């Protein structure tokens, strides 16, 4: 169990460092992050998996709802959702088990306007990012 916890901690740390590094072309064509961070527009080696792995984001007022349209089983599941502001401020995260629905909702800081980064991590198909302006 410690290996999984250590892995999740490391994945979260890497994602926060990556998001705050000042690199705005995370997974754009030719980016240093190709096949490391995946997006709907740049799924890299996971082409065809975008619809079930890239997090879908809905913002209503100050609430960010995140859903990953992904089946959940003990062999293949979404591990975690994370919400980070444009300046790298960590807002919140939710870790899932294979029996959970990969859905989460987090509140933005009062009056926040700007870009948000939403991540979804699959145990088999890696780290997916969706950017949204609010």
PDB file of C-alpha atoms in Angstrom:
ATOM      1  CA  UNK A   1       0.000   0.000   0.000  1.00  0.00           C
ATOM      2  CA  UNK A   2       2.889   2.391   0.682  1.00  0.00           C
ATOM      3  CA  UNK A   3       4.084   1.999  -2.920  1.00  0.00           C
ATOM      4  CA  UNK A   4       0.713   3.226  -4.222  1.00  0.00           C
ATOM      5  CA  UNK A   5       0.673   6.152  -1.781  1.00  0.00           C
ATOM      6  CA  UNK A   6       4.235   7.096  -2.696  1.00  0.00           C
ATOM      7  CA  UNK A   7       3.333   6.893  -6.382  1.00  0.00           C
ATOM      8  CA  UNK A   8       0.268   9.139  -5.913  1.00  0.00           C
ATOM      9  CA  UNK A   9       2.304  11.667  -3.930  1.00  0.00           C
ATOM     10  CA  UNK A  10       4.986  11.702  -6.616  1.00  0.00           C
ATOM     11  CA  UNK A  11       2.394  12.055  -9.406  1.00  0.00           C
ATOM     12  CA  UNK A  12       0.750  14.983  -7.603  1.00  0.00           C
ATOM     13  CA  UNK A  13       4.104  16.670  -7.026  1.00  0.00           C
ATOM     14  CA  UNK A  14       5.138  16.252 -10.663  1.00  0.00           C
ATOM     15  CA  UNK A  15       1.800  17.622 -11.867  1.00  0.00           C
ATOM     16  CA  UNK A  16       2.040  20.708  -9.668  1.00  0.00           C
ATOM     17  CA  UNK A  17       5.645  21.383 -10.689  1.00  0.00           C
ATOM     18  CA  UNK A  18       4.709  20.952 -14.338  1.00  0.00           C
ATOM     19  CA  UNK A  19       1.690  23.230 -14.074  1.00  0.00           C
ATOM     20  CA  UNK A  20       3.644  25.958 -12.307  1.00  0.00           C
ATOM     21  CA  UNK A  21       6.776  25.780 -14.419  1.00  0.00           C
ATOM     22  CA  UNK A  22       5.696  28.586 -16.731  1.00  0.00           C
ATOM     23  CA  UNK A  23       5.441  26.279 -19.726  1.00  0.00           C
ATOM     24  CA  UNK A  24       2.074  27.040 -21.305  1.00  0.00           C
ATOM     25  CA  UNK A  25       2.273  24.502 -24.146  1.00  0.00           C
ATOM     26  CA  UNK A  26       1.987  21.443 -21.917  1.00  0.00           C
ATOM     27  CA  UNK A  27       0.989  18.912 -24.509  1.00  0.00           C
ATOM     28  CA  UNK A  28       0.968  20.969 -27.661  1.00  0.00           C
ATOM     29  CA  UNK A  29       2.413  19.535 -30.836  1.00  0.00           C
ATOM     30  CA  UNK A  30       6.175  19.301 -30.550  1.00  0.00           C
ATOM     31  CA  UNK A  31       6.147  20.191 -26.856  1.00  0.00           C
ATOM     32  CA  UNK A  32       8.603  18.658 -24.434  1.00  0.00           C
ATOM     33  CA  UNK A  33       5.523  17.212 -22.692  1.00  0.00           C
ATOM     34  CA  UNK A  34       4.253  15.161 -25.646  1.00  0.00           C
ATOM     35  CA  UNK A  35       3.533  11.630 -24.446  1.00  0.00           C
ATOM     36  CA  UNK A  36       3.919  12.784 -20.836  1.00  0.00           C
ATOM     37  CA  UNK A  37       0.815  14.946 -20.429  1.00  0.00           C
ATOM     38  CA  UNK A  38      -2.125  14.121 -22.671  1.00  0.00           C
ATOM     39  CA  UNK A  39      -4.970  16.383 -23.822  1.00  0.00           C
ATOM     40  CA  UNK A  40      -8.025  16.081 -26.008  1.00  0.00           C
ATOM     41  CA  UNK A  41      -6.106  17.849 -28.790  1.00  0.00           C
ATOM     42  CA  UNK A  42      -2.860  15.963 -28.247  1.00  0.00           C
ATOM     43  CA  UNK A  43      -3.533  12.417 -27.046  1.00  0.00           C
ATOM     44  CA  UNK A  44      -0.090  11.235 -28.133  1.00  0.00           C
ATOM     45  CA  UNK A  45       0.285   7.475 -27.971  1.00  0.00           C
ATOM     46  CA  UNK A  46      -3.234   7.203 -26.503  1.00  0.00           C
ATOM     47  CA  UNK A  47      -5.022   8.524 -29.624  1.00  0.00           C
ATOM     48  CA  UNK A  48      -8.615   7.321 -29.552  1.00  0.00           C
ATOM     49  CA  UNK A  49      -8.789   7.429 -25.739  1.00  0.00           C
ATOM     50  CA  UNK A  50      -9.545  11.164 -25.446  1.00  0.00           C
ATOM     51  CA  UNK A  51     -13.290  10.777 -24.916  1.00  0.00           C
ATOM     52  CA  UNK A  52     -12.884   8.451 -21.966  1.00  0.00           C
ATOM     53  CA  UNK A  53      -9.785   9.991 -20.363  1.00  0.00           C
ATOM     54  CA  UNK A  54      -9.655  13.786 -20.842  1.00  0.00           C
ATOM     55  CA  UNK A  55     -11.563  15.335 -17.939  1.00  0.00           C
ATOM     56  CA  UNK A  56     -14.777  17.122 -18.851  1.00  0.00           C
ATOM     57  CA  UNK A  57     -15.244  20.411 -17.023  1.00  0.00           C
ATOM     58  CA  UNK A  58     -18.444  22.309 -16.247  1.00  0.00           C
ATOM     59  CA  UNK A  59     -18.300  25.591 -14.341  1.00  0.00           C
ATOM     60  CA  UNK A  60     -21.480  26.799 -12.645  1.00  0.00           C
ATOM     61  CA  UNK A  61     -20.975  29.931 -10.599  1.00  0.00           C
ATOM     62  CA  UNK A  62     -17.903  29.211  -8.496  1.00  0.00           C
ATOM     63  CA  UNK A  63     -18.240  25.422  -8.634  1.00  0.00           C
ATOM     64  CA  UNK A  64     -16.102  23.354 -10.990  1.00  0.00           C
ATOM     65  CA  UNK A  65     -17.629  19.961 -11.769  1.00  0.00           C
ATOM     66  CA  UNK A  66     -15.256  17.373 -13.217  1.00  0.00           C
ATOM     67  CA  UNK A  67     -16.251  14.135 -14.876  1.00  0.00           C
ATOM     68  CA  UNK A  68     -14.168  11.568 -16.682  1.00  0.00           C
ATOM     69  CA  UNK A  69     -16.338   9.342 -18.893  1.00  0.00           C
ATOM     70  CA  UNK A  70     -14.427   6.233 -17.969  1.00  0.00           C
ATOM     71  CA  UNK A  71     -15.547   2.777 -16.866  1.00  0.00           C
ATOM     72  CA  UNK A  72     -14.224   1.774 -13.462  1.00  0.00           C
ATOM     73  CA  UNK A  73     -12.905  -1.697 -12.666  1.00  0.00           C
ATOM     74  CA  UNK A  74     -10.206  -3.080 -10.407  1.00  0.00           C
ATOM     75  CA  UNK A  75      -7.904  -3.437 -13.424  1.00  0.00           C
ATOM     76  CA  UNK A  76      -8.578  -0.070 -15.086  1.00  0.00           C
ATOM     77  CA  UNK A  77      -9.802   3.058 -13.338  1.00  0.00           C
ATOM     78  CA  UNK A  78      -9.412   6.798 -12.848  1.00  0.00           C
ATOM     79  CA  UNK A  79      -7.176   7.345  -9.835  1.00  0.00           C
ATOM     80  CA  UNK A  80      -7.499  11.073  -9.222  1.00  0.00           C
ATOM     81  CA  UNK A  81      -8.908  14.461 -10.242  1.00  0.00           C
ATOM     82  CA  UNK A  82      -7.034  17.671  -9.395  1.00  0.00           C
ATOM     83  CA  UNK A  83      -7.924  21.360  -9.801  1.00  0.00           C
ATOM     84  CA  UNK A  84      -5.153  23.991  -9.992  1.00  0.00           C
ATOM     85  CA  UNK A  85      -5.401  27.727 -10.723  1.00  0.00           C
ATOM     86  CA  UNK A  86      -3.402  29.472 -13.439  1.00  0.00           C
ATOM     87  CA  UNK A  87      -0.779  30.704 -10.958  1.00  0.00           C
ATOM     88  CA  UNK A  88      -0.205  27.169  -9.673  1.00  0.00           C
ATOM     89  CA  UNK A  89      -2.403  27.447  -6.596  1.00  0.00           C
ATOM     90  CA  UNK A  90      -3.672  23.991  -5.667  1.00  0.00           C
ATOM     91  CA  UNK A  91      -7.450  24.122  -5.096  1.00  0.00           C
ATOM     92  CA  UNK A  92      -8.399  20.535  -4.330  1.00  0.00           C
ATOM     93  CA  UNK A  93      -8.151  16.915  -5.404  1.00  0.00           C
ATOM     94  CA  UNK A  94     -10.148  13.733  -5.097  1.00  0.00           C
ATOM     95  CA  UNK A  95      -8.700  10.230  -5.151  1.00  0.00           C
ATOM     96  CA  UNK A  96     -10.902   7.388  -6.380  1.00  0.00           C
ATOM     97  CA  UNK A  97     -11.138   3.664  -5.835  1.00  0.00           C
ATOM     98  CA  UNK A  98     -12.247   1.294  -8.600  1.00  0.00           C
ATOM     99  CA  UNK A  99     -15.795   1.267  -7.178  1.00  0.00           C
ATOM    100  CA  UNK A 100     -16.207   5.080  -7.268  1.00  0.00           C
ATOM    101  CA  UNK A 101     -17.646   7.185 -10.076  1.00  0.00           C
ATOM    102  CA  UNK A 102     -14.932   9.443 -11.528  1.00  0.00           C
ATOM    103  CA  UNK A 103     -16.826  12.631 -10.702  1.00  0.00           C
ATOM    104  CA  UNK A 104     -15.822  15.489  -8.426  1.00  0.00           C
ATOM    105  CA  UNK A 105     -16.782  19.094  -7.684  1.00  0.00           C
ATOM    106  CA  UNK A 106     -14.651  21.822  -6.148  1.00  0.00           C
ATOM    107  CA  UNK A 107     -15.283  25.466  -5.262  1.00  0.00           C
ATOM    108  CA  UNK A 108     -13.096  28.177  -6.749  1.00  0.00           C
ATOM    109  CA  UNK A 109     -11.818  30.985  -4.515  1.00  0.00           C
ATOM    110  CA  UNK A 110     -14.348  33.846  -4.253  1.00  0.00           C
ATOM    111  CA  UNK A 111     -14.328  36.025  -7.365  1.00  0.00           C
ATOM    112  CA  UNK A 112     -11.712  33.968  -9.211  1.00  0.00           C
ATOM    113  CA  UNK A 113     -11.419  34.710 -12.925  1.00  0.00           C
ATOM    114  CA  UNK A 114      -8.773  33.172 -15.131  1.00  0.00           C
ATOM    115  CA  UNK A 115      -7.508  29.850 -16.386  1.00  0.00           C
ATOM    116  CA  UNK A 116      -7.936  26.621 -14.475  1.00  0.00           C
ATOM    117  CA  UNK A 117      -6.164  23.318 -15.003  1.00  0.00           C
ATOM    118  CA  UNK A 118      -8.083  20.110 -14.413  1.00  0.00           C
ATOM    119  CA  UNK A 119      -6.314  16.777 -14.378  1.00  0.00           C
ATOM    120  CA  UNK A 120      -7.463  13.188 -14.520  1.00  0.00           C
ATOM    121  CA  UNK A 121      -5.069  10.311 -13.918  1.00  0.00           C
ATOM    122  CA  UNK A 122      -5.791   6.816 -15.265  1.00  0.00           C
ATOM    123  CA  UNK A 123      -3.914   3.859 -13.817  1.00  0.00           C
ATOM    124  CA  UNK A 124      -3.245   2.534 -17.345  1.00  0.00           C
ATOM    125  CA  UNK A 125      -3.386   5.559 -19.645  1.00  0.00           C
ATOM    126  CA  UNK A 126      -1.520   8.193 -17.698  1.00  0.00           C
ATOM    127  CA  UNK A 127      -2.047  11.888 -16.959  1.00  0.00           C
ATOM    128  CA  UNK A 128      -4.693  13.937 -18.826  1.00  0.00           C
ATOM    129  CA  UNK A 129      -5.155  17.707 -18.706  1.00  0.00           C
ATOM    130  CA  UNK A 130      -8.015  20.030 -19.616  1.00  0.00           C
ATOM    131  CA  UNK A 131      -7.581  23.822 -19.505  1.00  0.00           C
ATOM    132  CA  UNK A 132     -10.614  26.065 -19.071  1.00  0.00           C
ATOM    133  CA  UNK A 133     -11.162  29.827 -18.716  1.00  0.00           C
ATOM    134  CA  UNK A 134     -13.583  30.945 -16.016  1.00  0.00           C
TER     135      UNK A 134
END
